[in-house]
mmCIF file of C-alpha atoms and ligand atoms in Angstrom:
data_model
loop_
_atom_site.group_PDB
_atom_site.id
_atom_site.type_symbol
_atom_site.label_atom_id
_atom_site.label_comp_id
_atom_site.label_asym_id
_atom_site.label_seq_id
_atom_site.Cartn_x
_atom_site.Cartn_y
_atom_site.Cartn_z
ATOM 1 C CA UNK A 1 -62.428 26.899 -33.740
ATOM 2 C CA UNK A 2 -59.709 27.482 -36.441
ATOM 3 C CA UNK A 3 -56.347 25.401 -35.324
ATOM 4 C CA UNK A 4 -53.588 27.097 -37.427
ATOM 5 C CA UNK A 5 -53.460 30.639 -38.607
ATOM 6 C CA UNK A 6 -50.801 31.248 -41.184
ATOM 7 C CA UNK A 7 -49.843 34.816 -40.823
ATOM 8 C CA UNK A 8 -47.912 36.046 -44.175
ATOM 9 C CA UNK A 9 -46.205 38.872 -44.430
ATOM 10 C CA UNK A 10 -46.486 40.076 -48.750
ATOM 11 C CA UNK A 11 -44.337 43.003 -50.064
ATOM 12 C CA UNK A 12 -43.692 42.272 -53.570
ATOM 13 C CA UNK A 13 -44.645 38.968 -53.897
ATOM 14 C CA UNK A 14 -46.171 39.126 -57.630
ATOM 15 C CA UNK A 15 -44.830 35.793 -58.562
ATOM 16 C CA UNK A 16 -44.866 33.914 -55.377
ATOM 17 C CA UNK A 17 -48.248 34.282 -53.309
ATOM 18 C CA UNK A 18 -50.353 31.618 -55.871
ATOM 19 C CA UNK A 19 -47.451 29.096 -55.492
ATOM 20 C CA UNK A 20 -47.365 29.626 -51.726
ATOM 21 C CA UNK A 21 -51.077 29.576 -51.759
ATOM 22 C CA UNK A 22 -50.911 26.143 -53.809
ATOM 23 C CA UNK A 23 -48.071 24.952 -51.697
ATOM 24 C CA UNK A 24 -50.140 25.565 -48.119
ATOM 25 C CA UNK A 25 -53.039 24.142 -49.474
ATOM 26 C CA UNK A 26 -51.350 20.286 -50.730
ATOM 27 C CA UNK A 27 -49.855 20.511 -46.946
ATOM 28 C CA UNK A 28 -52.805 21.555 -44.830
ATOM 29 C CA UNK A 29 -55.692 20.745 -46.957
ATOM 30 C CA UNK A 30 -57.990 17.849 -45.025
ATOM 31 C CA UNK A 31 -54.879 17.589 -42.290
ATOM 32 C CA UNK A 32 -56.056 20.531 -40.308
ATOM 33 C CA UNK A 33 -58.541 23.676 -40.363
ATOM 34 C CA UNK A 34 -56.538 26.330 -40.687
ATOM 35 C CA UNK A 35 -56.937 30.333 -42.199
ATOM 36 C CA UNK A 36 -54.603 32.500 -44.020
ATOM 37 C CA UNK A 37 -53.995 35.608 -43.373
ATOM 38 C CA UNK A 38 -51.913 37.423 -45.779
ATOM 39 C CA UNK A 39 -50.763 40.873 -45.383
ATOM 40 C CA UNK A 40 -50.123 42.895 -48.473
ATOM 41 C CA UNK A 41 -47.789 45.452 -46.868
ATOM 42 C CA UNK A 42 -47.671 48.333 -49.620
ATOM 43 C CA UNK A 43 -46.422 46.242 -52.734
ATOM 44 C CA UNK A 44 -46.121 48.657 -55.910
ATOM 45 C CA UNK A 45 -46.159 45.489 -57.989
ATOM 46 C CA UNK A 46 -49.201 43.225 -58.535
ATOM 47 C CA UNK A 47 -48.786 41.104 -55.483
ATOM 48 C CA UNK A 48 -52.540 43.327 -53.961
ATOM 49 C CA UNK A 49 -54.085 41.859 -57.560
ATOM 50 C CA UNK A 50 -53.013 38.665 -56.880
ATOM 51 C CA UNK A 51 -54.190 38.288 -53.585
ATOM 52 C CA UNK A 52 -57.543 39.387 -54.339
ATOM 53 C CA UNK A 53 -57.877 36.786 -56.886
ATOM 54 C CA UNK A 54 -56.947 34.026 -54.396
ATOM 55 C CA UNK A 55 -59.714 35.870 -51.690
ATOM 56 C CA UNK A 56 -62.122 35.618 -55.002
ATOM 57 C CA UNK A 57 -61.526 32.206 -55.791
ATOM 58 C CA UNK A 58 -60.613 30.451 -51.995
ATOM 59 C CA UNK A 59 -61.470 27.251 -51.159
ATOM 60 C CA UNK A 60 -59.617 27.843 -47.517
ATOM 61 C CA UNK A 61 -60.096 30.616 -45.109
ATOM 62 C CA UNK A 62 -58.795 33.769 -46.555
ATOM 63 C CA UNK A 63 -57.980 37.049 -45.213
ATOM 64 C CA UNK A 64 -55.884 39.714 -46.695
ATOM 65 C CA UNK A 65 -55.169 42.738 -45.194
ATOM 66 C CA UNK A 66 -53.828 45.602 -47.311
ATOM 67 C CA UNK A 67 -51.492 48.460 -46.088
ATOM 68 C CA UNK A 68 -51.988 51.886 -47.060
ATOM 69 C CA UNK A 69 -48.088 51.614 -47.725
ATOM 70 C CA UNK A 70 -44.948 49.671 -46.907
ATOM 71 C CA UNK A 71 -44.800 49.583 -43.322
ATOM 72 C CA UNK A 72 -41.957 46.644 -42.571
ATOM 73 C CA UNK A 73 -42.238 43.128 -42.330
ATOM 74 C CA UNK A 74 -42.075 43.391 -38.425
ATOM 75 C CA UNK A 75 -45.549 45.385 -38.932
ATOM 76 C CA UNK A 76 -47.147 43.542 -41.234
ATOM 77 C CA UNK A 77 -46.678 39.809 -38.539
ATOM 78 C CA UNK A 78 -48.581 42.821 -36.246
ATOM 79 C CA UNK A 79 -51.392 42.817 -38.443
ATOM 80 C CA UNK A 80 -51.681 39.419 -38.871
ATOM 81 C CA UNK A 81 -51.338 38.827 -35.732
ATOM 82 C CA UNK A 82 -54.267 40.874 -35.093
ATOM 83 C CA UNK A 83 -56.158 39.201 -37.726
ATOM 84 C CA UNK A 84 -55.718 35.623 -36.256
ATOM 85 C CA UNK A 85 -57.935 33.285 -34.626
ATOM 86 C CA UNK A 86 -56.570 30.034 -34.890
ATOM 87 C CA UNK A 87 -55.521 28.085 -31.639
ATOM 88 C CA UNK A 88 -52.143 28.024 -33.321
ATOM 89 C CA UNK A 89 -49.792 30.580 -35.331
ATOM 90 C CA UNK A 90 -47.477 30.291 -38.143
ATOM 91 C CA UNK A 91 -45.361 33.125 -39.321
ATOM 92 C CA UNK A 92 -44.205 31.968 -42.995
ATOM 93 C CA UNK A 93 -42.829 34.152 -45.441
ATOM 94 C CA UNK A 94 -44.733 34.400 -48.287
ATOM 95 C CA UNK A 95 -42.040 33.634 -50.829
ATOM 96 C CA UNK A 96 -41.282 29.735 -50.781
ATOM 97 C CA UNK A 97 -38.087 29.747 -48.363
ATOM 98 C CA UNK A 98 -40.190 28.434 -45.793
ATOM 99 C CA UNK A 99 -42.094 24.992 -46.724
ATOM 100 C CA UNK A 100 -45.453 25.029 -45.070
ATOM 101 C CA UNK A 101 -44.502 21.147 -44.111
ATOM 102 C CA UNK A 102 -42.017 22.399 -41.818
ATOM 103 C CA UNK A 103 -44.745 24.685 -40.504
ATOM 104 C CA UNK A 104 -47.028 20.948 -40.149
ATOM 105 C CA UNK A 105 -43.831 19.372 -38.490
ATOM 106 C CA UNK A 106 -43.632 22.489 -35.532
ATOM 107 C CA UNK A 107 -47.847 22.100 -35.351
ATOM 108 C CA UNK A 108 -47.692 17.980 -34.688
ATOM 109 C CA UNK A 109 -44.415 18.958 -32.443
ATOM 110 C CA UNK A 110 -46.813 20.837 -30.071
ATOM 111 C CA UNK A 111 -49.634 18.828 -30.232
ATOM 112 C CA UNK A 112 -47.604 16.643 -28.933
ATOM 113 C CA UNK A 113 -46.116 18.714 -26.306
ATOM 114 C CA UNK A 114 -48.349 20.116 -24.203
ATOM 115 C CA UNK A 115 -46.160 22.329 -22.103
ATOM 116 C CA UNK A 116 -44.162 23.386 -24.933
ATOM 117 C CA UNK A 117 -45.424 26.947 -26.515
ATOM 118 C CA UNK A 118 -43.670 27.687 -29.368
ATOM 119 C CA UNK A 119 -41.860 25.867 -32.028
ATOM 120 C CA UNK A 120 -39.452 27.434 -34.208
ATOM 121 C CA UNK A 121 -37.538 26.521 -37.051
ATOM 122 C CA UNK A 122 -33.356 27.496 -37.369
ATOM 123 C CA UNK A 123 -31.620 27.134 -40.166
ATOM 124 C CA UNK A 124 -28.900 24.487 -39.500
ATOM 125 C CA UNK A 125 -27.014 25.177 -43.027
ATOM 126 C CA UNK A 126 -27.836 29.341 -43.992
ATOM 127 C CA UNK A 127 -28.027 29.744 -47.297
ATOM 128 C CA UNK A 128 -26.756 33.696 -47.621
ATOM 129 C CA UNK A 129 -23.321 35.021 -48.744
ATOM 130 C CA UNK A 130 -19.942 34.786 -46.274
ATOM 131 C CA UNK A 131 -20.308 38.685 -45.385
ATOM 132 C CA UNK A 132 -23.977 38.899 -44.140
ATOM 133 C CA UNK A 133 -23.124 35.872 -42.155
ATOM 134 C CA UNK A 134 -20.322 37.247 -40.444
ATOM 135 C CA UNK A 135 -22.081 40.601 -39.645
ATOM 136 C CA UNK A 136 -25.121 38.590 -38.675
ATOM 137 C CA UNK A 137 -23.187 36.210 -35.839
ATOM 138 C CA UNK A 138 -21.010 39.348 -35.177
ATOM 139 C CA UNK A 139 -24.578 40.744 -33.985
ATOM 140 C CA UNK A 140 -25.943 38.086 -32.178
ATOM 141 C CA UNK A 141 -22.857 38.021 -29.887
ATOM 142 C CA UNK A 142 -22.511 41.934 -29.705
ATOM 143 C CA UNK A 143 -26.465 41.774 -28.680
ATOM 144 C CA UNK A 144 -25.923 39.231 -26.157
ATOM 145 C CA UNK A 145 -23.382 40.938 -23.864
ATOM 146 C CA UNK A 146 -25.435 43.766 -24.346
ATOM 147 C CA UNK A 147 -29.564 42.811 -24.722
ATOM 148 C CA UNK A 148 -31.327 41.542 -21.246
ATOM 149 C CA UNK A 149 -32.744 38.627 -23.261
ATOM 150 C CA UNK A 150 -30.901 35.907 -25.140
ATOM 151 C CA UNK A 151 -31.670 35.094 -28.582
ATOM 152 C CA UNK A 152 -30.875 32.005 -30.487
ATOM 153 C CA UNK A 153 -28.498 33.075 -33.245
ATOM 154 C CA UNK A 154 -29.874 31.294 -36.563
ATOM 155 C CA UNK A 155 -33.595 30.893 -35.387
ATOM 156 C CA UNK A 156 -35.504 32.899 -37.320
ATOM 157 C CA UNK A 157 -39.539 34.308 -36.896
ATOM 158 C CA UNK A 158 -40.615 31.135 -38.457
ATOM 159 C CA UNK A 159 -42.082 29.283 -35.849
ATOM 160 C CA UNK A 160 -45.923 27.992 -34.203
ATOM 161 C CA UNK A 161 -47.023 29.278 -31.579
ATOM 162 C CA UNK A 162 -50.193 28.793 -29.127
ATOM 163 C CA UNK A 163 -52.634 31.841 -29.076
ATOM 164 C CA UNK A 164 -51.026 32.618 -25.271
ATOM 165 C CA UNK A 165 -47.613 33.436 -27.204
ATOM 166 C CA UNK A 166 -50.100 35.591 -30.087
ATOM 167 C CA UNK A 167 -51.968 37.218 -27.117
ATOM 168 C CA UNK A 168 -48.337 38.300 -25.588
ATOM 169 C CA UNK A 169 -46.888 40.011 -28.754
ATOM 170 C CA UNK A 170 -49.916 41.318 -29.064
ATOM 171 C CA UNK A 171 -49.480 43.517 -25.719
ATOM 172 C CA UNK A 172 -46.238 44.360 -26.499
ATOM 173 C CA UNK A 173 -47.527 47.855 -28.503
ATOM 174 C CA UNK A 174 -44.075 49.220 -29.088
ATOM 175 C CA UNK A 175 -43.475 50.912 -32.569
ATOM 176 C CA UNK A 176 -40.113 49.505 -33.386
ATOM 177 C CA UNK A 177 -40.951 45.809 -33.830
ATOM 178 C CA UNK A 178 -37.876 43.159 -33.371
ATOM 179 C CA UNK A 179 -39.542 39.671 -33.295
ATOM 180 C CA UNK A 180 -36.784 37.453 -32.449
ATOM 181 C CA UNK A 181 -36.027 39.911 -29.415
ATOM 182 C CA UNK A 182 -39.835 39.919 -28.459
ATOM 183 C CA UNK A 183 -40.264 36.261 -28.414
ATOM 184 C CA UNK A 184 -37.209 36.160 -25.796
ATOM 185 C CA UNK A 185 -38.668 38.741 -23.885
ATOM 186 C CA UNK A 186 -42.704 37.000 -23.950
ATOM 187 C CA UNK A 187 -40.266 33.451 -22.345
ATOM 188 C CA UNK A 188 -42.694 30.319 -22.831
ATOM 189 C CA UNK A 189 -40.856 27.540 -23.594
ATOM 190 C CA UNK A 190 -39.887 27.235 -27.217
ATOM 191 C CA UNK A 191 -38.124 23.949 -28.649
ATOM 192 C CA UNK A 192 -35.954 24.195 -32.015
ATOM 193 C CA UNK A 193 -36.277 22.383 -34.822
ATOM 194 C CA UNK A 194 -33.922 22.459 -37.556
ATOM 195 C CA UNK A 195 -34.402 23.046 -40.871
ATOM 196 C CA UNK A 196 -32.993 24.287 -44.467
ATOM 197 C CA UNK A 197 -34.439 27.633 -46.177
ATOM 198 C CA UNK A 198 -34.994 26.994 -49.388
ATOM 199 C CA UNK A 199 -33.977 29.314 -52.133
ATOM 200 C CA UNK A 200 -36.298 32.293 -53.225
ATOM 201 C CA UNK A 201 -38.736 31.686 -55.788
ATOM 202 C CA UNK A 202 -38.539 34.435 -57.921
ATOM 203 C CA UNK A 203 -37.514 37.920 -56.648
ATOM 204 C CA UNK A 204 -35.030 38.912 -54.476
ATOM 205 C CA UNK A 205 -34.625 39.647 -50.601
ATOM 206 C CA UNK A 206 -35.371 43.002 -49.573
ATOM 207 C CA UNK A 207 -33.262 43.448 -47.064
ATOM 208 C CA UNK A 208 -29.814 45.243 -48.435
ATOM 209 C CA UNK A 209 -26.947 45.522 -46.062
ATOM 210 C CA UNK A 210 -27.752 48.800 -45.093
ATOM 211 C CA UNK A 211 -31.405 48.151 -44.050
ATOM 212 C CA UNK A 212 -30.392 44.715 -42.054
ATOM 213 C CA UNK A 213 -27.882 46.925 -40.142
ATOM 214 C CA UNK A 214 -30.731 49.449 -39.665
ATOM 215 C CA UNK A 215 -32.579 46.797 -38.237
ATOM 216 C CA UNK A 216 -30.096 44.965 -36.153
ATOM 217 C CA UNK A 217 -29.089 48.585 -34.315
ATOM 218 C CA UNK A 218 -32.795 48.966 -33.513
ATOM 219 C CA UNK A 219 -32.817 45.437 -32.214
ATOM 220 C CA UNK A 220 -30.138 46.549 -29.329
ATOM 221 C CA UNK A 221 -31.701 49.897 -28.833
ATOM 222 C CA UNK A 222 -35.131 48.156 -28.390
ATOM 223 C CA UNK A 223 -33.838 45.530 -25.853
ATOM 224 C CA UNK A 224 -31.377 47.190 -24.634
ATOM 225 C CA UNK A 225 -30.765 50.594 -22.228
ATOM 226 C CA UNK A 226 -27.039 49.742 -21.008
ATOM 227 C CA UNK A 227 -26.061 52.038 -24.163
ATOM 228 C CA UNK A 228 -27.075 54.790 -21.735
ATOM 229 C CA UNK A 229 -25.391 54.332 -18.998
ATOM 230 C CA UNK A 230 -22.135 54.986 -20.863
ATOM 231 C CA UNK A 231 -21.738 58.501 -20.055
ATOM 232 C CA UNK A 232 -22.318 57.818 -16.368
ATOM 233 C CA UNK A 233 -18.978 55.099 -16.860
ATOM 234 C CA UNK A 234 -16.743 58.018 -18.562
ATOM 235 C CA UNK A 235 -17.724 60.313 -16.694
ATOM 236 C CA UNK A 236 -16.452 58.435 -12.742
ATOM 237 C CA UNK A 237 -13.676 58.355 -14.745
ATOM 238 C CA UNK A 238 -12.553 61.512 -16.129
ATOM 239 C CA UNK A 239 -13.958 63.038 -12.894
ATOM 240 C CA UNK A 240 -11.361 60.383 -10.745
ATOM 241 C CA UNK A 241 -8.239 61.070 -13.311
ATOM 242 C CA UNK A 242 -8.979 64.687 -13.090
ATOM 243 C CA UNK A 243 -9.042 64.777 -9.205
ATOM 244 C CA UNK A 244 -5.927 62.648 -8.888
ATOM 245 C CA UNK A 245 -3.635 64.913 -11.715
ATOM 246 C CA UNK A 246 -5.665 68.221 -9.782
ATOM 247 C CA UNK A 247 -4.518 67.045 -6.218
ATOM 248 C CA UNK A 248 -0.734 65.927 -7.623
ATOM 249 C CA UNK A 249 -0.406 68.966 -9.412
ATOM 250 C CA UNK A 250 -1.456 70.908 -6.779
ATOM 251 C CA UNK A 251 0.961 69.370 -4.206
ATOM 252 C CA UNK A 252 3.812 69.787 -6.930
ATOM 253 C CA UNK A 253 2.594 73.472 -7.204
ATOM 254 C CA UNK A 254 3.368 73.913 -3.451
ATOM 255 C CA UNK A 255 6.360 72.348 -3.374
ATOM 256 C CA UNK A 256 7.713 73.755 -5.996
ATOM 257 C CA UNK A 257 6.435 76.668 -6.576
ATOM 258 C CA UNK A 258 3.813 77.822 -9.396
ATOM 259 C CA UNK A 259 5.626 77.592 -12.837
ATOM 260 C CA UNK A 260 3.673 78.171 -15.947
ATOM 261 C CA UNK A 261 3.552 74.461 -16.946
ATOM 262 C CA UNK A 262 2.175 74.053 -13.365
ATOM 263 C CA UNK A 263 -0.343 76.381 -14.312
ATOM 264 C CA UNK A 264 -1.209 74.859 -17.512
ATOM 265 C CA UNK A 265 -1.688 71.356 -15.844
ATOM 266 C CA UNK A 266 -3.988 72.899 -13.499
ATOM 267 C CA UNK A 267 -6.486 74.082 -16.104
ATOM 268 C CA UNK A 268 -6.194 71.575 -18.119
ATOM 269 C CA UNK A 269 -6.674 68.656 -14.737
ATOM 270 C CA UNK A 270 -9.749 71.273 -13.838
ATOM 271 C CA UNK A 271 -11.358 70.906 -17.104
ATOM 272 C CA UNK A 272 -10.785 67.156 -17.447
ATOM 273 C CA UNK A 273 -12.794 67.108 -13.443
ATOM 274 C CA UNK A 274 -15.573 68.940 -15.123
ATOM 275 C CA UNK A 275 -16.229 67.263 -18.605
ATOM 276 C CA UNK A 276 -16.429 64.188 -16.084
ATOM 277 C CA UNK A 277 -18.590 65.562 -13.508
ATOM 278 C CA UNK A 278 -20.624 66.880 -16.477
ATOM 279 C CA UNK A 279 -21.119 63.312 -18.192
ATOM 280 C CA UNK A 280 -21.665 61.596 -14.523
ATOM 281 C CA UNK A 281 -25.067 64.680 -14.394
ATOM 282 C CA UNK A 282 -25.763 63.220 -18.242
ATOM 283 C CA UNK A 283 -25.399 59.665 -17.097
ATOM 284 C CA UNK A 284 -27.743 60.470 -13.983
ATOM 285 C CA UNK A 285 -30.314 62.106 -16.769
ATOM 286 C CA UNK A 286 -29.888 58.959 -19.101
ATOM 287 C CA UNK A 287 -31.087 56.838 -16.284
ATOM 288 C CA UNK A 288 -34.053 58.981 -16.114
ATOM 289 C CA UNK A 289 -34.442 58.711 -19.729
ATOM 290 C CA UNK A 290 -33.632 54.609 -19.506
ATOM 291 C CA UNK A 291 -37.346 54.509 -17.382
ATOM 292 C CA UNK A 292 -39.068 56.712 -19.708
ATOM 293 C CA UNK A 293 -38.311 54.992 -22.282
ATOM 294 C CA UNK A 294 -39.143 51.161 -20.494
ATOM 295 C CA UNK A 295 -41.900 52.908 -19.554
ATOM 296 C CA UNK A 296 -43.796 54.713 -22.758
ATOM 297 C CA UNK A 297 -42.761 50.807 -23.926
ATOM 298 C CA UNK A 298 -45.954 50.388 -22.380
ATOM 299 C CA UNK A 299 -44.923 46.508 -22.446
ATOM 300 C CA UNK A 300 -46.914 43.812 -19.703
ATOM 301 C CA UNK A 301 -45.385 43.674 -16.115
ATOM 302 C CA UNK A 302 -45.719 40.153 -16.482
ATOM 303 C CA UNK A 303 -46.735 37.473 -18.697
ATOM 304 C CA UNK A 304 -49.018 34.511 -17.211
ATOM 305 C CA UNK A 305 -48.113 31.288 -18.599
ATOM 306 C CA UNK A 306 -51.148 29.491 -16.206
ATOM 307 C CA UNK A 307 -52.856 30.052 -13.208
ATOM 308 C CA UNK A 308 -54.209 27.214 -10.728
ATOM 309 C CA UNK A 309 -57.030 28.325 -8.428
ATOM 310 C CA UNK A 310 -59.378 26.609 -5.974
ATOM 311 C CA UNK A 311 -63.102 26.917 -7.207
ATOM 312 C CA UNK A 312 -65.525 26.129 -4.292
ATOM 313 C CA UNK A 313 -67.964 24.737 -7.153
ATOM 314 C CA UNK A 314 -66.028 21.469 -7.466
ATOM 315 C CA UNK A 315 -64.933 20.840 -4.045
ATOM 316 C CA UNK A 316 -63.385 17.443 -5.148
ATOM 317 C CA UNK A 317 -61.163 19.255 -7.493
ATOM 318 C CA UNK A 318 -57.928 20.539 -5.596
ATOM 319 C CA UNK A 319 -57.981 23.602 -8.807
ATOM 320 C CA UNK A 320 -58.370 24.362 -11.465
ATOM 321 C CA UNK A 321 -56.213 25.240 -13.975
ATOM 322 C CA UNK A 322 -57.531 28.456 -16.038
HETATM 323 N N1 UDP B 1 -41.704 41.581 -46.336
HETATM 324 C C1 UDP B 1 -42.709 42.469 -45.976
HETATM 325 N N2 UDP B 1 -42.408 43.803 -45.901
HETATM 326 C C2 UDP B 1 -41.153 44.285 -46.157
HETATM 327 C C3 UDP B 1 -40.132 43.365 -46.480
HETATM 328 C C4 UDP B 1 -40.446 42.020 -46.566
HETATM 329 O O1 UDP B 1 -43.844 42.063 -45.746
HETATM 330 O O2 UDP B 1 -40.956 45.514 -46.081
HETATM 331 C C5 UDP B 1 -42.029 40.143 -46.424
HETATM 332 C C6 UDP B 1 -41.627 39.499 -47.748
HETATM 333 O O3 UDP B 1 -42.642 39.624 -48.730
HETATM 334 C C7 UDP B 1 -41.394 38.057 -47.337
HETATM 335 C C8 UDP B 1 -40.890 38.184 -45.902
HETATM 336 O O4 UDP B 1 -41.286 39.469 -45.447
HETATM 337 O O5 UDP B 1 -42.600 37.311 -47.334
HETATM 338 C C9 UDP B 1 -39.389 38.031 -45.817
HETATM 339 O O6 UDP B 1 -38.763 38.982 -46.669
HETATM 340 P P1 UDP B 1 -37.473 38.605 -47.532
HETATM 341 O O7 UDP B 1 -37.698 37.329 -48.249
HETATM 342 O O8 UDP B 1 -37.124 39.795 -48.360
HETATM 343 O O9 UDP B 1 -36.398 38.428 -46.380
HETATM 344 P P2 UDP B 1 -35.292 37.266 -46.246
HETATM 345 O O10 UDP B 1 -36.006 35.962 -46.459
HETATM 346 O O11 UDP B 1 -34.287 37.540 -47.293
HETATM 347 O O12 UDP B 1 -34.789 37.415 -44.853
HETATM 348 MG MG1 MG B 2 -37.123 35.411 -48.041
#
């Protein structure tokens, strides 16, 4: 049985993978068996050459799995995930930020640990400019009022795992893929462990502003439905202002007799009572929608962490633990 899988996301990774390869091998290399899986996720560059000639010439346990184009990081963890048979997984990036002897420090962590799950690494010092920062914490707390599952704000998807955490991703089939969400949602118990990204080694991120933002919206709309109930929320409430400036006007109307402005305040309180009454029908179809959409999800109904049962073959034993 492998112990450690390192799953490794590649998208342009020309200049990195042999260093990383290097790198994992002085860390793990007569500490631990242990397999790499790298996943070359549609790189236009020379990163699928490169990997091949690391396959060709391995001395560890090699896999690479080539996409038939760029599918997303979030995708390419997927694959390896799939790929994996180690007791253990590592997601590491493939470009030197992580250092696989942080990945050795989370392994020893849980074999030391038995009931922890999952180790992950958080950057205690973040190493990117003032702006991403601020839209990045502005996130986390925006997605915590709003999300069903709480995330911890500077951990990031590098972390070990036991294959019970891989087998619970795994059965979580949805298409758009937010990792630090989905290990949240899987529970476990995870412990933190600090640590400081080091700086690219050659190349640059490729996440631009506008693709992290992408990503972060599709992180609350993925863990997330309380967007929908908006329209039922405006909607009481037009429909109860409406009612209340119907029924005053009205009464003034009585009183007072039917002037034009009376009039006008009429049709305009009417169609203020239906725009409402017509959100509160949208926000009764967007709860509708809200179970469709948990549902074609298609995620587990639960997770089991363990199960004790009596076996009658060992009557001494009071269970056993499966
Ligand atoms: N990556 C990937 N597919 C993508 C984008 C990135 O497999 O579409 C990989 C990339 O090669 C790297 C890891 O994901 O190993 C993290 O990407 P990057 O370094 O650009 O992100 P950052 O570290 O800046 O968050
Ligand atoms: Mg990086």
């Amino acid at each position: 049985m492998i112990k450690l899988t390192l799953a490794v996301p590649c998208f342009n990774e020309e200049d990195n993978v042999g260093a990383f390869y290097e790198a994992v091998k002085r860390t793990f290399d007569g500490v631990l068996s242990y397999e790499i899986v790298f996943v070359n996720d549609g790189s236009t560059d020379n990163t699928g050459e490169r990997l091949r000639k690391i396959y060709d010439s391995h001395t560890a346990n090699v896999t690479v799995v080539s996409f038939s184009r760029n599918f997303g990081k979030e995708s390419a963890v997927y694959a390896a995930l799939q790929h994996s048979r180690g007791e253990l997984v590592c997601i590491i990036d493939s470009d030197m930020q992580q250092s696989p002897d942080v990945a050795l420090e989370m392994v020893r962590y849980l074999d030391e640990h038995a009931d922890c799950d999952c180790c992950a690494a958080y950057q205690e010092k973040r190493i990117e400019g003032r702006t991403i920062s601020f839209f990045k914490d502005a996130f986390y707390s925006f997605a915590d009022k709003l999300s069903d599952v709480k995330m911890r704000h500077s951990a990031s998807d590098f972390r070990v795992f036991r294959r019970n955490v891989a087998e619970a991703l795994m059965d979580m089939k949805e298409y758009h893929r937010f990792s630090k969400g989905m290990f949240s949602w899987v529970g476990f118990n995870t412990h933190y462990i600090p640590y400081t990204a080091e700086s690219r080694l050659t190349g640059e991120t490729k996440w631009s502003f506008s693709k992290l933002m992408k990503y972060a919206f599709s992180g609350i709309i993925s863990f997330s439905t309380k967007p929908l109930r908006i329209p039922f929320y405006l909607g009481g409430l037009f429909t109860a202002a409406g009612l209340v400036w119907l029924i005053v006007i009205a009464v003034l109307g009585v009183m007072n007799g039917l002037s034009d402005n009376y009039r006008m305040n009429i049709i305009l309180s009417f169609i203020m009572l239906m725009s409402g009454l017509i959100l509160v029908c949208v926000g009764i179809l967007c709860e509708y929608i809200s179970q469709v959409f948990i549902q074609v999800k298609g995620r587990p109904i639960y997770i089991e962490r363990s199960c004790m049962t009596y076996s009658e073959e060992n009557e001494e034993d009071k269970g056993t633990v499966l």
